[in-house]
């Protein structure tokens, strides 16, 4: 098979597991996989930002914003390096749904390791796109990530169309109005799922709405820490 990032041929090492089809080959070559930088080392325990402090200055500020201090913590998997930016540009902005498959094993493994304490009773909720944005991109990348998780997921949030987050300044993101509305009340712990954590405003807006409608606890799980 070929790598779905660079299209080079993947030379499989034959083992007993793949010989009897107990495991499927990764859809990404070793060289491309090596370009994806997993987060590690010292991090903020609230947002996964690389930091020598247990809680970074951004999260300390959020904790002082009573109405927006709505997330227990965010866990991210990857750093937003140049290789990842190129992959995201193709996956997210050019509608290459298949490319998201390279993240399946990473997402499943990271979720099981970090959120095992929640059990099966929690619910994954993807950060939604507006209808206009879905038509533009063809799919919701957060929903695709939810499909890699070992727990139930449900699209109980909807989104009002507005300017792309990537076009906004940091100040514009932090001071933006809540763009979400909710379809039904929720009385179980929720893990919000999105592709990139930048300022955390989007996730906190979604968590705020969930808590206003019965959700006791909200966590966030994101593919990338921007």
PDB file of C-alpha atoms in Angstrom:
ATOM      1  CA  UNK A   1       0.000   0.000   0.000  1.00  0.00           C
ATOM      2  CA  UNK A   2       1.009   3.651  -0.414  1.00  0.00           C
ATOM      3  CA  UNK A   3       1.382   6.322   2.268  1.00  0.00           C
ATOM      4  CA  UNK A   4      -1.683   8.586   2.125  1.00  0.00           C
ATOM      5  CA  UNK A   5       0.459  11.614   2.985  1.00  0.00           C
ATOM      6  CA  UNK A   6       3.336  11.386   0.472  1.00  0.00           C
ATOM      7  CA  UNK A   7       2.079   8.501  -1.748  1.00  0.00           C
ATOM      8  CA  UNK A   8       5.360   6.591  -1.417  1.00  0.00           C
ATOM      9  CA  UNK A   9       5.141   2.818  -1.141  1.00  0.00           C
ATOM     10  CA  UNK A  10       5.014   1.416   2.381  1.00  0.00           C
ATOM     11  CA  UNK A  11       7.208  -1.653   2.731  1.00  0.00           C
ATOM     12  CA  UNK A  12       5.617  -3.832   5.386  1.00  0.00           C
ATOM     13  CA  UNK A  13       7.654  -5.869   7.818  1.00  0.00           C
ATOM     14  CA  UNK A  14       6.062  -9.325   7.881  1.00  0.00           C
ATOM     15  CA  UNK A  15       5.151 -10.447  11.404  1.00  0.00           C
ATOM     16  CA  UNK A  16       2.849 -13.165  12.728  1.00  0.00           C
ATOM     17  CA  UNK A  17       0.263 -10.483  13.568  1.00  0.00           C
ATOM     18  CA  UNK A  18      -0.059  -8.977  10.093  1.00  0.00           C
ATOM     19  CA  UNK A  19       0.506 -12.344   8.417  1.00  0.00           C
ATOM     20  CA  UNK A  20      -2.767 -13.565   9.899  1.00  0.00           C
ATOM     21  CA  UNK A  21      -4.409 -10.112   9.553  1.00  0.00           C
ATOM     22  CA  UNK A  22      -4.644  -9.516  13.292  1.00  0.00           C
ATOM     23  CA  UNK A  23      -3.430  -5.974  12.713  1.00  0.00           C
ATOM     24  CA  UNK A  24      -3.834  -3.625   9.776  1.00  0.00           C
ATOM     25  CA  UNK A  25      -0.879  -1.723   8.302  1.00  0.00           C
ATOM     26  CA  UNK A  26      -0.578   1.962   9.164  1.00  0.00           C
ATOM     27  CA  UNK A  27      -1.657   4.224   6.290  1.00  0.00           C
ATOM     28  CA  UNK A  28       1.390   6.463   6.824  1.00  0.00           C
ATOM     29  CA  UNK A  29       5.051   5.759   6.077  1.00  0.00           C
ATOM     30  CA  UNK A  30       7.747   5.877   8.748  1.00  0.00           C
ATOM     31  CA  UNK A  31       9.259   9.067   7.324  1.00  0.00           C
ATOM     32  CA  UNK A  32       5.969  10.997   7.435  1.00  0.00           C
ATOM     33  CA  UNK A  33       5.109   9.567  10.857  1.00  0.00           C
ATOM     34  CA  UNK A  34       8.479  10.759  12.155  1.00  0.00           C
ATOM     35  CA  UNK A  35       7.542  14.291  11.067  1.00  0.00           C
ATOM     36  CA  UNK A  36       4.550  14.326  13.404  1.00  0.00           C
ATOM     37  CA  UNK A  37       5.740  15.651  16.757  1.00  0.00           C
ATOM     38  CA  UNK A  38       4.022  14.063  19.734  1.00  0.00           C
ATOM     39  CA  UNK A  39       3.693  16.359  22.726  1.00  0.00           C
ATOM     40  CA  UNK A  40       5.848  15.385  25.664  1.00  0.00           C
ATOM     41  CA  UNK A  41       7.913  16.788  28.483  1.00  0.00           C
ATOM     42  CA  UNK A  42       6.646  19.435  30.871  1.00  0.00           C
ATOM     43  CA  UNK A  43       3.174  20.719  30.041  1.00  0.00           C
ATOM     44  CA  UNK A  44       0.410  22.809  31.542  1.00  0.00           C
ATOM     45  CA  UNK A  45      -1.885  20.289  33.225  1.00  0.00           C
ATOM     46  CA  UNK A  46      -4.937  22.281  32.111  1.00  0.00           C
ATOM     47  CA  UNK A  47      -4.312  22.767  28.368  1.00  0.00           C
ATOM     48  CA  UNK A  48      -1.289  20.631  27.279  1.00  0.00           C
ATOM     49  CA  UNK A  49       0.737  23.722  26.395  1.00  0.00           C
ATOM     50  CA  UNK A  50       4.499  23.128  26.764  1.00  0.00           C
ATOM     51  CA  UNK A  51       5.269  24.909  30.021  1.00  0.00           C
ATOM     52  CA  UNK A  52       7.573  24.679  33.022  1.00  0.00           C
ATOM     53  CA  UNK A  53       4.653  25.871  35.159  1.00  0.00           C
ATOM     54  CA  UNK A  54       2.000  23.389  36.276  1.00  0.00           C
ATOM     55  CA  UNK A  55      -0.659  25.833  35.106  1.00  0.00           C
ATOM     56  CA  UNK A  56       0.290  28.266  32.328  1.00  0.00           C
ATOM     57  CA  UNK A  57      -0.503  31.990  32.390  1.00  0.00           C
ATOM     58  CA  UNK A  58      -3.343  31.594  29.871  1.00  0.00           C
ATOM     59  CA  UNK A  59      -5.112  28.996  32.007  1.00  0.00           C
ATOM     60  CA  UNK A  60      -4.625  31.073  35.159  1.00  0.00           C
ATOM     61  CA  UNK A  61      -6.384  33.901  33.320  1.00  0.00           C
ATOM     62  CA  UNK A  62      -9.223  31.614  32.228  1.00  0.00           C
ATOM     63  CA  UNK A  63      -9.691  30.438  35.811  1.00  0.00           C
ATOM     64  CA  UNK A  64     -10.461  34.029  36.771  1.00  0.00           C
ATOM     65  CA  UNK A  65     -13.210  34.269  34.131  1.00  0.00           C
ATOM     66  CA  UNK A  66     -16.014  32.644  36.116  1.00  0.00           C
ATOM     67  CA  UNK A  67     -18.464  32.162  33.246  1.00  0.00           C
ATOM     68  CA  UNK A  68     -15.787  30.713  30.956  1.00  0.00           C
ATOM     69  CA  UNK A  69     -13.943  28.513  33.455  1.00  0.00           C
ATOM     70  CA  UNK A  70     -15.916  25.566  32.126  1.00  0.00           C
ATOM     71  CA  UNK A  71     -13.404  22.818  31.229  1.00  0.00           C
ATOM     72  CA  UNK A  72     -11.607  20.512  33.658  1.00  0.00           C
ATOM     73  CA  UNK A  73      -8.656  20.126  31.294  1.00  0.00           C
ATOM     74  CA  UNK A  74      -7.719  19.719  27.634  1.00  0.00           C
ATOM     75  CA  UNK A  75      -5.521  16.883  26.416  1.00  0.00           C
ATOM     76  CA  UNK A  76      -3.757  17.290  23.060  1.00  0.00           C
ATOM     77  CA  UNK A  77      -1.648  14.756  21.175  1.00  0.00           C
ATOM     78  CA  UNK A  78       0.524  16.634  18.660  1.00  0.00           C
ATOM     79  CA  UNK A  79       2.483  19.849  18.315  1.00  0.00           C
ATOM     80  CA  UNK A  80       1.497  22.125  15.422  1.00  0.00           C
ATOM     81  CA  UNK A  81       4.789  21.900  13.531  1.00  0.00           C
ATOM     82  CA  UNK A  82       5.303  22.539   9.823  1.00  0.00           C
ATOM     83  CA  UNK A  83       4.619  18.927   8.824  1.00  0.00           C
ATOM     84  CA  UNK A  84       1.348  18.948  10.733  1.00  0.00           C
ATOM     85  CA  UNK A  85       0.326  22.309   9.256  1.00  0.00           C
ATOM     86  CA  UNK A  86       0.776  20.897   5.746  1.00  0.00           C
ATOM     87  CA  UNK A  87      -1.269  17.800   6.591  1.00  0.00           C
ATOM     88  CA  UNK A  88      -4.053  19.834   8.222  1.00  0.00           C
ATOM     89  CA  UNK A  89      -4.220  22.158   5.212  1.00  0.00           C
ATOM     90  CA  UNK A  90      -4.942  19.179   2.956  1.00  0.00           C
ATOM     91  CA  UNK A  91      -7.152  17.271   5.390  1.00  0.00           C
ATOM     92  CA  UNK A  92      -9.230  20.108   6.770  1.00  0.00           C
ATOM     93  CA  UNK A  93      -9.269  22.879   4.178  1.00  0.00           C
ATOM     94  CA  UNK A  94      -9.102  20.820   0.967  1.00  0.00           C
ATOM     95  CA  UNK A  95     -11.569  18.164   2.068  1.00  0.00           C
ATOM     96  CA  UNK A  96      -9.295  15.102   2.051  1.00  0.00           C
ATOM     97  CA  UNK A  97     -11.346  12.926   4.427  1.00  0.00           C
ATOM     98  CA  UNK A  98      -9.203   9.811   3.915  1.00  0.00           C
ATOM     99  CA  UNK A  99      -6.129  11.640   5.203  1.00  0.00           C
ATOM    100  CA  UNK A 100      -7.691  11.717   8.661  1.00  0.00           C
ATOM    101  CA  UNK A 101      -7.146   7.960   8.888  1.00  0.00           C
ATOM    102  CA  UNK A 102      -3.486   8.541   9.768  1.00  0.00           C
ATOM    103  CA  UNK A 103      -4.661   9.773  13.172  1.00  0.00           C
ATOM    104  CA  UNK A 104      -6.890   6.809  14.060  1.00  0.00           C
ATOM    105  CA  UNK A 105      -4.411   4.785  16.121  1.00  0.00           C
ATOM    106  CA  UNK A 106      -2.901   7.868  17.781  1.00  0.00           C
ATOM    107  CA  UNK A 107      -6.324   9.182  18.820  1.00  0.00           C
ATOM    108  CA  UNK A 108      -7.604   5.851  20.113  1.00  0.00           C
ATOM    109  CA  UNK A 109      -4.436   5.178  22.132  1.00  0.00           C
ATOM    110  CA  UNK A 110      -4.182   8.682  23.621  1.00  0.00           C
ATOM    111  CA  UNK A 111      -7.841   8.707  24.609  1.00  0.00           C
ATOM    112  CA  UNK A 112      -7.643   5.330  26.349  1.00  0.00           C
ATOM    113  CA  UNK A 113      -4.550   6.423  28.259  1.00  0.00           C
ATOM    114  CA  UNK A 114      -5.825   9.836  29.393  1.00  0.00           C
ATOM    115  CA  UNK A 115      -9.574   9.335  29.791  1.00  0.00           C
ATOM    116  CA  UNK A 116      -9.834   5.748  31.029  1.00  0.00           C
ATOM    117  CA  UNK A 117     -11.134   7.068  34.365  1.00  0.00           C
ATOM    118  CA  UNK A 118     -14.378   8.168  32.689  1.00  0.00           C
ATOM    119  CA  UNK A 119     -15.538   4.704  31.670  1.00  0.00           C
ATOM    120  CA  UNK A 120     -18.197   4.048  29.052  1.00  0.00           C
ATOM    121  CA  UNK A 121     -20.827   6.337  30.592  1.00  0.00           C
ATOM    122  CA  UNK A 122     -19.302   9.537  29.224  1.00  0.00           C
ATOM    123  CA  UNK A 123     -20.187  11.045  25.847  1.00  0.00           C
ATOM    124  CA  UNK A 124     -17.917  12.480  23.161  1.00  0.00           C
ATOM    125  CA  UNK A 125     -19.304  15.610  21.509  1.00  0.00           C
ATOM    126  CA  UNK A 126     -17.630  16.996  18.369  1.00  0.00           C
ATOM    127  CA  UNK A 127     -17.256  20.750  17.997  1.00  0.00           C
ATOM    128  CA  UNK A 128     -19.701  21.406  15.154  1.00  0.00           C
ATOM    129  CA  UNK A 129     -19.241  23.332  11.935  1.00  0.00           C
ATOM    130  CA  UNK A 130     -21.922  25.579  10.496  1.00  0.00           C
ATOM    131  CA  UNK A 131     -23.939  24.262   7.555  1.00  0.00           C
ATOM    132  CA  UNK A 132     -22.109  26.633   5.235  1.00  0.00           C
ATOM    133  CA  UNK A 133     -18.713  25.399   6.445  1.00  0.00           C
ATOM    134  CA  UNK A 134     -19.749  21.758   5.988  1.00  0.00           C
ATOM    135  CA  UNK A 135     -20.666  22.496   2.368  1.00  0.00           C
ATOM    136  CA  UNK A 136     -17.305  24.191   1.888  1.00  0.00           C
ATOM    137  CA  UNK A 137     -15.174  21.409   3.424  1.00  0.00           C
ATOM    138  CA  UNK A 138     -17.322  18.353   2.819  1.00  0.00           C
ATOM    139  CA  UNK A 139     -17.059  16.946   6.353  1.00  0.00           C
ATOM    140  CA  UNK A 140     -16.490  17.866   9.999  1.00  0.00           C
ATOM    141  CA  UNK A 141     -12.982  16.856  11.053  1.00  0.00           C
ATOM    142  CA  UNK A 142     -13.978  16.800  14.752  1.00  0.00           C
ATOM    143  CA  UNK A 143     -16.717  14.279  14.001  1.00  0.00           C
ATOM    144  CA  UNK A 144     -14.221  12.095  12.150  1.00  0.00           C
ATOM    145  CA  UNK A 145     -11.959  12.120  15.225  1.00  0.00           C
ATOM    146  CA  UNK A 146     -14.928  11.084  17.389  1.00  0.00           C
ATOM    147  CA  UNK A 147     -15.347   8.005  15.215  1.00  0.00           C
ATOM    148  CA  UNK A 148     -11.914   6.814  16.376  1.00  0.00           C
ATOM    149  CA  UNK A 149     -12.933   6.830  20.068  1.00  0.00           C
ATOM    150  CA  UNK A 150     -14.039   3.866  22.211  1.00  0.00           C
ATOM    151  CA  UNK A 151     -17.070   5.728  23.632  1.00  0.00           C
ATOM    152  CA  UNK A 152     -20.387   6.863  22.193  1.00  0.00           C
ATOM    153  CA  UNK A 153     -20.477  10.201  20.405  1.00  0.00           C
ATOM    154  CA  UNK A 154     -23.368  12.507  19.581  1.00  0.00           C
ATOM    155  CA  UNK A 155     -23.733  15.780  17.692  1.00  0.00           C
ATOM    156  CA  UNK A 156     -25.854  17.613  20.250  1.00  0.00           C
ATOM    157  CA  UNK A 157     -24.415  21.044  19.429  1.00  0.00           C
ATOM    158  CA  UNK A 158     -25.011  23.207  16.364  1.00  0.00           C
ATOM    159  CA  UNK A 159     -23.166  26.295  15.219  1.00  0.00           C
ATOM    160  CA  UNK A 160     -24.111  29.673  13.817  1.00  0.00           C
ATOM    161  CA  UNK A 161     -22.119  30.561  10.700  1.00  0.00           C
ATOM    162  CA  UNK A 162     -19.425  33.184  11.155  1.00  0.00           C
ATOM    163  CA  UNK A 163     -15.888  34.186  10.225  1.00  0.00           C
ATOM    164  CA  UNK A 164     -13.303  31.393  10.260  1.00  0.00           C
ATOM    165  CA  UNK A 165     -11.439  31.105  13.561  1.00  0.00           C
ATOM    166  CA  UNK A 166      -8.145  30.929  11.668  1.00  0.00           C
ATOM    167  CA  UNK A 167      -8.805  34.440  10.313  1.00  0.00           C
ATOM    168  CA  UNK A 168      -9.335  35.993  13.758  1.00  0.00           C
ATOM    169  CA  UNK A 169      -6.741  37.586  16.008  1.00  0.00           C
ATOM    170  CA  UNK A 170      -6.215  36.215  19.507  1.00  0.00           C
ATOM    171  CA  UNK A 171      -8.181  39.130  20.987  1.00  0.00           C
ATOM    172  CA  UNK A 172     -11.045  38.582  18.546  1.00  0.00           C
ATOM    173  CA  UNK A 173     -11.222  34.899  19.481  1.00  0.00           C
ATOM    174  CA  UNK A 174     -11.229  35.486  23.226  1.00  0.00           C
ATOM    175  CA  UNK A 175     -13.893  38.215  23.051  1.00  0.00           C
ATOM    176  CA  UNK A 176     -16.136  36.533  20.473  1.00  0.00           C
ATOM    177  CA  UNK A 177     -19.795  35.724  21.138  1.00  0.00           C
ATOM    178  CA  UNK A 178     -20.853  32.147  21.831  1.00  0.00           C
ATOM    179  CA  UNK A 179     -21.698  30.707  18.373  1.00  0.00           C
ATOM    180  CA  UNK A 180     -23.306  27.470  19.592  1.00  0.00           C
ATOM    181  CA  UNK A 181     -26.786  26.296  20.435  1.00  0.00           C
ATOM    182  CA  UNK A 182     -27.818  22.979  21.936  1.00  0.00           C
ATOM    183  CA  UNK A 183     -30.334  20.442  20.671  1.00  0.00           C
ATOM    184  CA  UNK A 184     -31.036  18.564  23.907  1.00  0.00           C
ATOM    185  CA  UNK A 185     -30.131  18.535  27.624  1.00  0.00           C
ATOM    186  CA  UNK A 186     -27.296  16.286  28.776  1.00  0.00           C
ATOM    187  CA  UNK A 187     -26.785  14.745  32.224  1.00  0.00           C
ATOM    188  CA  UNK A 188     -23.489  12.879  31.830  1.00  0.00           C
ATOM    189  CA  UNK A 189     -19.821  13.825  31.584  1.00  0.00           C
ATOM    190  CA  UNK A 190     -18.819  15.106  28.150  1.00  0.00           C
ATOM    191  CA  UNK A 191     -15.515  15.066  26.294  1.00  0.00           C
ATOM    192  CA  UNK A 192     -15.523  17.813  23.683  1.00  0.00           C
ATOM    193  CA  UNK A 193     -13.497  16.839  20.612  1.00  0.00           C
ATOM    194  CA  UNK A 194     -11.816  19.188  18.141  1.00  0.00           C
ATOM    195  CA  UNK A 195      -8.805  19.239  15.855  1.00  0.00           C
ATOM    196  CA  UNK A 196      -6.791  22.190  17.216  1.00  0.00           C
ATOM    197  CA  UNK A 197      -6.617  23.916  20.601  1.00  0.00           C
ATOM    198  CA  UNK A 198      -5.480  27.507  20.107  1.00  0.00           C
ATOM    199  CA  UNK A 199      -6.875  29.883  22.746  1.00  0.00           C
ATOM    200  CA  UNK A 200      -9.474  27.461  24.095  1.00  0.00           C
ATOM    201  CA  UNK A 201     -12.325  29.924  23.545  1.00  0.00           C
ATOM    202  CA  UNK A 202     -14.301  27.685  21.191  1.00  0.00           C
ATOM    203  CA  UNK A 203     -14.165  24.749  23.588  1.00  0.00           C
ATOM    204  CA  UNK A 204     -15.111  26.921  26.551  1.00  0.00           C
ATOM    205  CA  UNK A 205     -18.092  28.384  24.723  1.00  0.00           C
ATOM    206  CA  UNK A 206     -19.321  24.866  23.950  1.00  0.00           C
ATOM    207  CA  UNK A 207     -18.688  23.704  27.526  1.00  0.00           C
ATOM    208  CA  UNK A 208     -20.515  26.729  28.917  1.00  0.00           C
ATOM    209  CA  UNK A 209     -23.630  25.816  26.965  1.00  0.00           C
ATOM    210  CA  UNK A 210     -23.432  22.142  27.949  1.00  0.00           C
ATOM    211  CA  UNK A 211     -23.188  23.040  31.634  1.00  0.00           C
ATOM    212  CA  UNK A 212     -26.133  25.401  31.348  1.00  0.00           C
ATOM    213  CA  UNK A 213     -28.175  22.420  30.126  1.00  0.00           C
ATOM    214  CA  UNK A 214     -27.333  19.848  32.772  1.00  0.00           C
ATOM    215  CA  UNK A 215     -23.859  18.533  31.954  1.00  0.00           C
ATOM    216  CA  UNK A 216     -21.976  17.997  35.249  1.00  0.00           C
ATOM    217  CA  UNK A 217     -18.403  17.922  33.918  1.00  0.00           C
ATOM    218  CA  UNK A 218     -16.711  18.815  30.632  1.00  0.00           C
ATOM    219  CA  UNK A 219     -13.276  17.775  29.374  1.00  0.00           C
ATOM    220  CA  UNK A 220     -11.604  18.520  26.044  1.00  0.00           C
ATOM    221  CA  UNK A 221      -9.638  16.228  23.743  1.00  0.00           C
ATOM    222  CA  UNK A 222      -7.879  17.801  20.784  1.00  0.00           C
ATOM    223  CA  UNK A 223      -5.593  16.400  18.135  1.00  0.00           C
ATOM    224  CA  UNK A 224      -3.174  19.343  18.087  1.00  0.00           C
ATOM    225  CA  UNK A 225      -1.993  22.002  20.551  1.00  0.00           C
ATOM    226  CA  UNK A 226      -1.521  25.194  18.548  1.00  0.00           C
TER     227      UNK A 226
END
